[in-house]
Coordinates of C-alpha atoms in Angstrom, one line a residue:
X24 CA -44.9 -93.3 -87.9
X25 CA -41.2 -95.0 -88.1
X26 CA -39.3 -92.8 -86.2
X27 CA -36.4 -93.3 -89.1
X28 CA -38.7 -91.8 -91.7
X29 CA -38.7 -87.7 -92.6
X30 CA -40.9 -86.4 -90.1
X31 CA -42.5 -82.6 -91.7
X32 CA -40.6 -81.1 -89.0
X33 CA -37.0 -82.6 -88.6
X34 CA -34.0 -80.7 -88.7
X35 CA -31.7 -80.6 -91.1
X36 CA -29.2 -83.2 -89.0
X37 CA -31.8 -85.4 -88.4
X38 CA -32.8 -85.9 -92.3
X39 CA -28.8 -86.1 -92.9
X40 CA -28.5 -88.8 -90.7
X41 CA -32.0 -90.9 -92.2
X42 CA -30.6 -90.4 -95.7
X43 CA -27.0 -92.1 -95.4
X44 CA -28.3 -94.8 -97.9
X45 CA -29.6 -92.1 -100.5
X46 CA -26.6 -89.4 -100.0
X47 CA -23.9 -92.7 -100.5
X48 CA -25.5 -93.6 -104.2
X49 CA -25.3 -90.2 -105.3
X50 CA -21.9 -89.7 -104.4
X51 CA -19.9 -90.7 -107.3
X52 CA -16.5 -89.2 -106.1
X53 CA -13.6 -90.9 -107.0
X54 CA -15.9 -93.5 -109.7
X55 CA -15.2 -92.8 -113.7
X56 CA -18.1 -91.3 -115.2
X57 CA -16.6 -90.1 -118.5
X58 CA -18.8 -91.4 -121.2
X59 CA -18.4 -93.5 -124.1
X60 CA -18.1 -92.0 -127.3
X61 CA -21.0 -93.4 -128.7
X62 CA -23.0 -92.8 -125.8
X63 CA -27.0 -92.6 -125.9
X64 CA -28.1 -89.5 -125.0
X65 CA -31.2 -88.7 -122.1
X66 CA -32.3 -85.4 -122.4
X67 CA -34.6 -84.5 -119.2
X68 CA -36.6 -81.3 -119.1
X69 CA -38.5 -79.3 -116.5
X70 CA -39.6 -76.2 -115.5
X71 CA -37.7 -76.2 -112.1
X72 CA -35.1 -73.5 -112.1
X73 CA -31.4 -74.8 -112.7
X74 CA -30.0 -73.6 -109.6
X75 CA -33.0 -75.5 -107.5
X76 CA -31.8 -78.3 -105.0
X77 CA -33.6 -80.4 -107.0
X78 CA -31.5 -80.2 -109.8
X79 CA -28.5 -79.1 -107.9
X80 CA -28.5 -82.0 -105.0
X81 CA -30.2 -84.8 -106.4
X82 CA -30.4 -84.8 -110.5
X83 CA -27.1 -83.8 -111.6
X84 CA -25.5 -85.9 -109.0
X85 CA -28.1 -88.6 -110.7
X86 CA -26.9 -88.0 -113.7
X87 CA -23.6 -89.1 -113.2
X88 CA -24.8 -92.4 -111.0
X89 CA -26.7 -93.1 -114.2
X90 CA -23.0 -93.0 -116.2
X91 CA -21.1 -94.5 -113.5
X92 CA -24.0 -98.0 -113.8
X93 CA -24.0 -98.3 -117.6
X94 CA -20.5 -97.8 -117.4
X95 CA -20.3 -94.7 -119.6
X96 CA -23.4 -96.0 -121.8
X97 CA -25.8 -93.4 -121.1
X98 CA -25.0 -89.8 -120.9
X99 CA -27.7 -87.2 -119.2
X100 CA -28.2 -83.5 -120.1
X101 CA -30.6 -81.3 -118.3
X102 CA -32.9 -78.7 -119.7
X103 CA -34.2 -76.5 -117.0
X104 CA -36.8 -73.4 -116.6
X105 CA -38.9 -74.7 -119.2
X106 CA -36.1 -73.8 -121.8
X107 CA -37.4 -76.7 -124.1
X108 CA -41.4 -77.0 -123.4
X109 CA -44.0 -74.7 -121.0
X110 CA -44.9 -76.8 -118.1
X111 CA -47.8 -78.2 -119.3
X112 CA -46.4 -79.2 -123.0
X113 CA -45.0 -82.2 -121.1
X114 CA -47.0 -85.7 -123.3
X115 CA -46.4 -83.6 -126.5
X116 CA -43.0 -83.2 -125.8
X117 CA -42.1 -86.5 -125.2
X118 CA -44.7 -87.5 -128.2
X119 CA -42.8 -85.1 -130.3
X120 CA -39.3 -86.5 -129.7
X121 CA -38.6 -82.7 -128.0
X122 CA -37.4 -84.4 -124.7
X123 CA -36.8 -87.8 -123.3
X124 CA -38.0 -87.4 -119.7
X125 CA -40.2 -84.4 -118.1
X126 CA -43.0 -84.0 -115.6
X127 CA -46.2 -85.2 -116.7
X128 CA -47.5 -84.2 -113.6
X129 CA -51.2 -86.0 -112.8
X130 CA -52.0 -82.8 -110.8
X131 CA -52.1 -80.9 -113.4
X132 CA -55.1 -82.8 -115.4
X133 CA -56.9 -85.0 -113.3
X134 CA -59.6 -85.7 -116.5
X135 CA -56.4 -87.7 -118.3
X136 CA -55.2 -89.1 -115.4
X137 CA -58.1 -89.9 -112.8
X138 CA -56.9 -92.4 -111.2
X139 CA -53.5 -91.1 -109.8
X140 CA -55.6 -88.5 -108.1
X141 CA -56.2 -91.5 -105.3
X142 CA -52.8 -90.5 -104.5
X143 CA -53.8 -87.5 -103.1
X144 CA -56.6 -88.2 -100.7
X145 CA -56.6 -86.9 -97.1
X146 CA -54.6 -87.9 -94.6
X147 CA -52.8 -91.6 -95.5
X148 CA -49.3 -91.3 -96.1
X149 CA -46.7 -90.6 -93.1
X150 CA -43.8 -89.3 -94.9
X151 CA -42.5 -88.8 -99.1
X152 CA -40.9 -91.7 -99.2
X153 CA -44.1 -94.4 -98.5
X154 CA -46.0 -92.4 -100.6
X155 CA -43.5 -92.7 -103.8
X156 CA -42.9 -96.3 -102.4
X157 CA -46.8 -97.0 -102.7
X158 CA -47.8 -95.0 -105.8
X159 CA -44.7 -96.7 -107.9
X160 CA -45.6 -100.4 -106.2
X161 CA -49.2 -99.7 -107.2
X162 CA -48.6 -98.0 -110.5
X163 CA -49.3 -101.2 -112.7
X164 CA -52.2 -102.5 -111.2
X165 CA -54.0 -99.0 -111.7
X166 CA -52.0 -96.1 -112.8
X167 CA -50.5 -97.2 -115.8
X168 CA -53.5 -97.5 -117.9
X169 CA -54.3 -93.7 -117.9
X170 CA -50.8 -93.1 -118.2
X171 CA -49.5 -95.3 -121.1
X172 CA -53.3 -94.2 -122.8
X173 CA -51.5 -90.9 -123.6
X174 CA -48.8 -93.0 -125.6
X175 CA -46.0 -92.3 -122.9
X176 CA -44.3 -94.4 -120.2
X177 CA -43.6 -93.8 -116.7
X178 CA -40.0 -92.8 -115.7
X179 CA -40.7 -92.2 -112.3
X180 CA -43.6 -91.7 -109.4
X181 CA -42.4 -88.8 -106.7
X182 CA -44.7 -87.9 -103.9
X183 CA -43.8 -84.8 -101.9
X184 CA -43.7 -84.2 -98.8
X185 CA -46.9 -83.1 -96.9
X186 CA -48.4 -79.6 -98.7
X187 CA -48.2 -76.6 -96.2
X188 CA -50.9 -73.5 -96.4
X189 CA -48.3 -70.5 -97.2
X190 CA -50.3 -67.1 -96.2
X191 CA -50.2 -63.3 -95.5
X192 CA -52.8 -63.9 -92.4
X193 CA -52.8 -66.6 -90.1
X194 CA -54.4 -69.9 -91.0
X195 CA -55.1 -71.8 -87.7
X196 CA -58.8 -73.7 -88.0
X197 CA -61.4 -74.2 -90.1
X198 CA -63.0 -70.7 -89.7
X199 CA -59.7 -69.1 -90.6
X200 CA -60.1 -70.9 -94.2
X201 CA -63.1 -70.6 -95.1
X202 CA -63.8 -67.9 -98.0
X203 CA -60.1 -67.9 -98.7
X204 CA -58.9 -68.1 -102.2
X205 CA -55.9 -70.8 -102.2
X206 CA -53.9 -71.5 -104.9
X207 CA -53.2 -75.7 -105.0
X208 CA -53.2 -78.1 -107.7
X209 CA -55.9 -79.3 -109.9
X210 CA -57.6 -82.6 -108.9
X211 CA -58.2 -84.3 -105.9
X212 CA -56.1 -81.3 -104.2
X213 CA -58.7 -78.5 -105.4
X214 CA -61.8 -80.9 -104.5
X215 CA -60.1 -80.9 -100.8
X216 CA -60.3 -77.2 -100.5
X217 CA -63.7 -76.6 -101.8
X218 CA -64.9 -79.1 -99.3
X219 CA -63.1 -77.3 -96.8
X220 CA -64.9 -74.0 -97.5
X221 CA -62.2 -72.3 -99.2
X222 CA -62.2 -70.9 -103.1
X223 CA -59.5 -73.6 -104.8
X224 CA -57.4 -72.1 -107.4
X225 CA -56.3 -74.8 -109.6
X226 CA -52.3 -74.4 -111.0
X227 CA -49.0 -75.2 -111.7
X228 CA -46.2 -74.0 -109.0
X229 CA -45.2 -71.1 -111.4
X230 CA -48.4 -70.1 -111.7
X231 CA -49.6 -70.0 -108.0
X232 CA -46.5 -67.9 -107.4
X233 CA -47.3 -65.0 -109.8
X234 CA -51.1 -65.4 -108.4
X235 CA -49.9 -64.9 -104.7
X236 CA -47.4 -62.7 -105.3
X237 CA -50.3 -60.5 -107.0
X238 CA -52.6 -60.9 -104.3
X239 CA -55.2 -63.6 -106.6
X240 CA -54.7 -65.9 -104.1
X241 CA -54.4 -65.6 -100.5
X242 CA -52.7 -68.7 -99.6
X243 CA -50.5 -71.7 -101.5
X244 CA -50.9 -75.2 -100.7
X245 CA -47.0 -76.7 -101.8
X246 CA -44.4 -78.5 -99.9
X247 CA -41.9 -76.7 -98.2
X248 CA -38.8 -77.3 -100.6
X249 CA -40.9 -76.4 -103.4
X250 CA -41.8 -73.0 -101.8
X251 CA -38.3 -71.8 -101.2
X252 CA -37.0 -73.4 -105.0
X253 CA -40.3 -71.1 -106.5
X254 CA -40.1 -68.2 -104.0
X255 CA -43.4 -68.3 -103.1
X256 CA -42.1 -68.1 -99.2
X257 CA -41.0 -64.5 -100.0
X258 CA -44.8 -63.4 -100.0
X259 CA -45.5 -65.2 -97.0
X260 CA -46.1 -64.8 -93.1
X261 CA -47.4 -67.9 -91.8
X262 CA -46.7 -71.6 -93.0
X263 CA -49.9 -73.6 -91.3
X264 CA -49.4 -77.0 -91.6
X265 CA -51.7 -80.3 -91.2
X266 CA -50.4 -82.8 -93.2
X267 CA -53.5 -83.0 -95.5
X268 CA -52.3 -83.9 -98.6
X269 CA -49.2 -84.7 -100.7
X270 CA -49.2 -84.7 -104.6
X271 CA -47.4 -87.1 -106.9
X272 CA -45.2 -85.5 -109.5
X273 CA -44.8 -88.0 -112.4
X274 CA -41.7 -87.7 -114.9
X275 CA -43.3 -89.0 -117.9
X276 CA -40.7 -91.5 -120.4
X277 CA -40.4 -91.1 -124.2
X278 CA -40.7 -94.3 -126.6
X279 CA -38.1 -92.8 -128.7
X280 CA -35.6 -92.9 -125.8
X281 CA -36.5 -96.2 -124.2
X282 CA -36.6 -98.1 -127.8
X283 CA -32.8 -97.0 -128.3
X284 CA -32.0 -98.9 -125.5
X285 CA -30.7 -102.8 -125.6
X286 CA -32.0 -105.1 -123.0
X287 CA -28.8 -104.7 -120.7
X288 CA -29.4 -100.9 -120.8
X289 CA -33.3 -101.1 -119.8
X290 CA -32.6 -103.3 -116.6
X291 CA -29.9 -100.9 -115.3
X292 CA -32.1 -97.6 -116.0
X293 CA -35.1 -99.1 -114.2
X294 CA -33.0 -99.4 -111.5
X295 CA -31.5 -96.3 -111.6
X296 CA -35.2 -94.6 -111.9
X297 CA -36.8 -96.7 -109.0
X298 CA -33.4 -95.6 -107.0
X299 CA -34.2 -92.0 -108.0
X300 CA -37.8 -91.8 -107.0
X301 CA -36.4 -92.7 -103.5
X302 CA -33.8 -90.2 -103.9
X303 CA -35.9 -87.4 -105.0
X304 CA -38.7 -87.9 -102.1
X305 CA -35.7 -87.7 -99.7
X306 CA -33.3 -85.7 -100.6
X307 CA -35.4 -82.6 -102.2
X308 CA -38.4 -83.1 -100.4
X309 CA -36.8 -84.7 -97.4
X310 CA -33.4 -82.6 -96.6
X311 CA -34.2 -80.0 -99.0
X312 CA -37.7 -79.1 -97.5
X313 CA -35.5 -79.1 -93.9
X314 CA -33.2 -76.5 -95.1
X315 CA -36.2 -74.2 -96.4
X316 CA -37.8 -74.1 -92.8
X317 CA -34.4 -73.0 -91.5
X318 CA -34.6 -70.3 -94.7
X319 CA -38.7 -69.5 -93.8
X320 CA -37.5 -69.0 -89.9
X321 CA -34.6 -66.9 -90.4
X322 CA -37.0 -64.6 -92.9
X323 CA -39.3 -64.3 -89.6
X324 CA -42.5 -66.3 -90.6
X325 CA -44.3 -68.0 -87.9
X326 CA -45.3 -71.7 -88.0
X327 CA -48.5 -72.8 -87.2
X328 CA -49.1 -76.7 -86.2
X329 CA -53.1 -77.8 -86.4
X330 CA -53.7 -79.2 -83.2
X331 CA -55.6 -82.8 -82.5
X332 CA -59.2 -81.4 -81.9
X333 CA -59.1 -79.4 -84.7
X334 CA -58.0 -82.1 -87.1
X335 CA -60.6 -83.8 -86.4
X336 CA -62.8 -81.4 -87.5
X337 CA -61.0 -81.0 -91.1
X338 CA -61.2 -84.9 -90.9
X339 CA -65.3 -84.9 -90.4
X340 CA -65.7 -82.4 -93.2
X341 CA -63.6 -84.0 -95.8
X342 CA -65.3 -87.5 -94.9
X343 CA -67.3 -87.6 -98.0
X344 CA -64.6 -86.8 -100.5
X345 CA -63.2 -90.6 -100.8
X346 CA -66.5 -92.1 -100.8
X347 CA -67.5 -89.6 -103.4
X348 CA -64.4 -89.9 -105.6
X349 CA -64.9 -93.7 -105.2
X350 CA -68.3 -93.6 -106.4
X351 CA -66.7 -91.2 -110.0
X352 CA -64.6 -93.6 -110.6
X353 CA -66.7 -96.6 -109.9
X354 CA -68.9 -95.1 -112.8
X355 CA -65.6 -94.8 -115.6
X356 CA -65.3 -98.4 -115.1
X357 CA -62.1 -98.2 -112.2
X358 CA -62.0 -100.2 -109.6
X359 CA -61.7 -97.7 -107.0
X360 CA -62.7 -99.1 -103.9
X361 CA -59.9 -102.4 -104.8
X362 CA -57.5 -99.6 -105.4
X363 CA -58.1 -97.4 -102.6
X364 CA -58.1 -100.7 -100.2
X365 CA -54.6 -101.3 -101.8
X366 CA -53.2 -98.0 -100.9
X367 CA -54.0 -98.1 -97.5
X368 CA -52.9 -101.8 -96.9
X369 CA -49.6 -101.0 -99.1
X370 CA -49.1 -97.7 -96.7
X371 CA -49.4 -99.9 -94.1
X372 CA -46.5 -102.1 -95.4
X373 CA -44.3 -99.9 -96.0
X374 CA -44.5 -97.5 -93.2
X375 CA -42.6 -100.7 -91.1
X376 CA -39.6 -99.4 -93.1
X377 CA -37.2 -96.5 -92.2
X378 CA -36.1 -94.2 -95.2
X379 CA -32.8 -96.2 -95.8
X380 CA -34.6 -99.3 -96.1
X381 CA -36.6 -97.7 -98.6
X382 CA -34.1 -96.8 -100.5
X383 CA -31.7 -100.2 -100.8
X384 CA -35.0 -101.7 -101.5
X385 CA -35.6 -99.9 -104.2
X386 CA -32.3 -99.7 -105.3
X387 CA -31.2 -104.1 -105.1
X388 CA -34.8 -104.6 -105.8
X389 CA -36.0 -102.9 -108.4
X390 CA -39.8 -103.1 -109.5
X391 CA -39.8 -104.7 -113.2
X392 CA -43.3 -104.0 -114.2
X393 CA -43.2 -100.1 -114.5
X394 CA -41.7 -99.8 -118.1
X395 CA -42.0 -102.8 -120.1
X396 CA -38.4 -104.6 -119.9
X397 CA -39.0 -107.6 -122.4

């Protein structure tokens, strides 16, 4: 791994000081962001809570980047807590003319979007920021299909950091898991844990909360920023982690929004969405998910780090759930083993860059082929 990439264990200085690029663009101090008064409006929606350092340290200060570049064009107003739509109302919503821009998370419905679950197989990205770099490089050769299917576009591709087990009992081998009911996403995530031995319970972040908190489940799969933003931490003793898996959380784009926009206006949001992904995978899951293991030590849990031998063992037992995803896809006409090729060899691309590379790359060189700019 690049050393200047967001390791799941850095401090909170070291993410600071691999994020310069990323904390600069959404510093807008001193710029004019007061909005025309014709202004088009972007309404974004989420379930997130509105004090969450999602919303607090890298969308609102968004937000105003997004004024600042169309130069008081396009205004932004967040809806938060799933004050506009539930969770998984998402496509309608946007269908509907409800919201502009929400999760359409393909976690969350891996029979509508099968091929984005490839983003979630075991064990190939290094840090948040190649993964989003991958999945949104890769998203028009074999994500956007499924996507643009449900009669949406793509806003922006976010992987998280790695997922963490979150538990009452310890969690530190195989053995440990087996049996165990784990709350995790739906997907490629919940094929993972049933071919680990453990009882997968597939749901949204909300959700696996009120199912741990209740004792349903008996551990969380999530990223560490999202656990302190949820709560789910509260419930928890041990945080076992073994980089196994990251999820991509898609904000899906509305027609209705995107056709009010002139030509001008569609360049300079691409950019600024390709700029955010960057900015989300580093600064929530990045710096954010830093600050919550400061929070999750000073509550008193104890970490638990997989060691080398026993990753191999996790490794050997989920050996057969590529070549068996490969084979499902294969068989809805996908061309899986193409794709999955291309994720590895575009991991290995970008992993030669440090975090603030990635993000001026995105940033002064915007992909042009995620939403259709002609």
């Amino acid at each position: 791994m690049n050393p200047l990439q967001i390791s799941a264990n850095d401090s909170v200085e070291n993410v600071i000081a691999k994020t310069s690029s990323a904390r600069a663009w959404l510093n807008t101090d001193g710029e004019d962001t007061s909005l025309k008064p014709n202004a088009i409006k972007l309404r974004i929606s989420a379930h997130i809570p509105g004090d969450s350092p999602a919303v607090k340290d890298v969308f609102e200060p968004a937000f105003k980047r997004l004024t600042v570049m169309s130069k008081g064009a396009i205004g932004v107003e967040g809806f938060w807590g799933g004050s506009l739509h539930k969770e998984r109302e998402g496509i309608d919503a946007l269908i509907n003319n409800v919201t502009d821009m929400c999760p359409v998370y393909s976690a969350w419905d891996s029979k509508i979007f099968p091929a984005a679950q490839s983003l979630s197989l075991p064990f190939i990205f290094p840090s948040a920021e190649v993964a989003t770099a991958v999945s949104e490089a890769l998203y028009h050769d074999y994500f956007k299909k499924d996507f643009e299917a449900n009669q949406i576009l793509m806003g922006r591709l976010v992987a998280t950091s790695e997922y963490n087990l979150f538990s009452r009992e310890p969690i530190e081998c195989l053995d440990d898991l087996i049996g165990k009911k784990v709350a995790c996403s739906d997907g490629m995530e919940f094929d993972i844990y049933r071919a680990l031995g453990a009882i997968p319970i597939g749901c949204s972040t909300p959700e696996a909360k009120t199912k741990f908190a209740s004792n349903e489940a008996d551990a969380v799969s999530i990223s560490d920023s999202a656990a302190y933003t949820a709560g789910i931490f509260q419930y928890a003793r041990y945080r076992t982690s073994a980089n196994l898996v990251r999820v991509n959380l898609e904000y899906g784009l509305s027609h209705h929004f995107w056709n009010k926009l002139s030509p001008d206006l569609k360049i300079i949001f691409n950019q600024w969405l390709r700029a955010l992904a960057q900015a989300g995978a580093q600064l929530f899951y990045g710096l954010a998910g830093a600050r919550a293991r400061v929070a999750f030590q000073e509550a008193g849990m104890q970490f638990i780090d997989i060691n080398a031998e026993e990753i191999q063992r996790w490794k050997h037992k989920l050996a057969g759930v590529q070549n068996q995803y490969s084979k499902e896809m294969a068989s809805l006409g996908y061309p899986s083993e193409e794709m999955i090729r291309a994720i590895h060899e575009s991991t290995k691309h970008f992993s030669q860059y440090s975090a603030d590379e990635l993000f001026e790359s995105a940033l002064k060189h915007p992909l042009t082929n995620i939403t259709p700019l002609e």
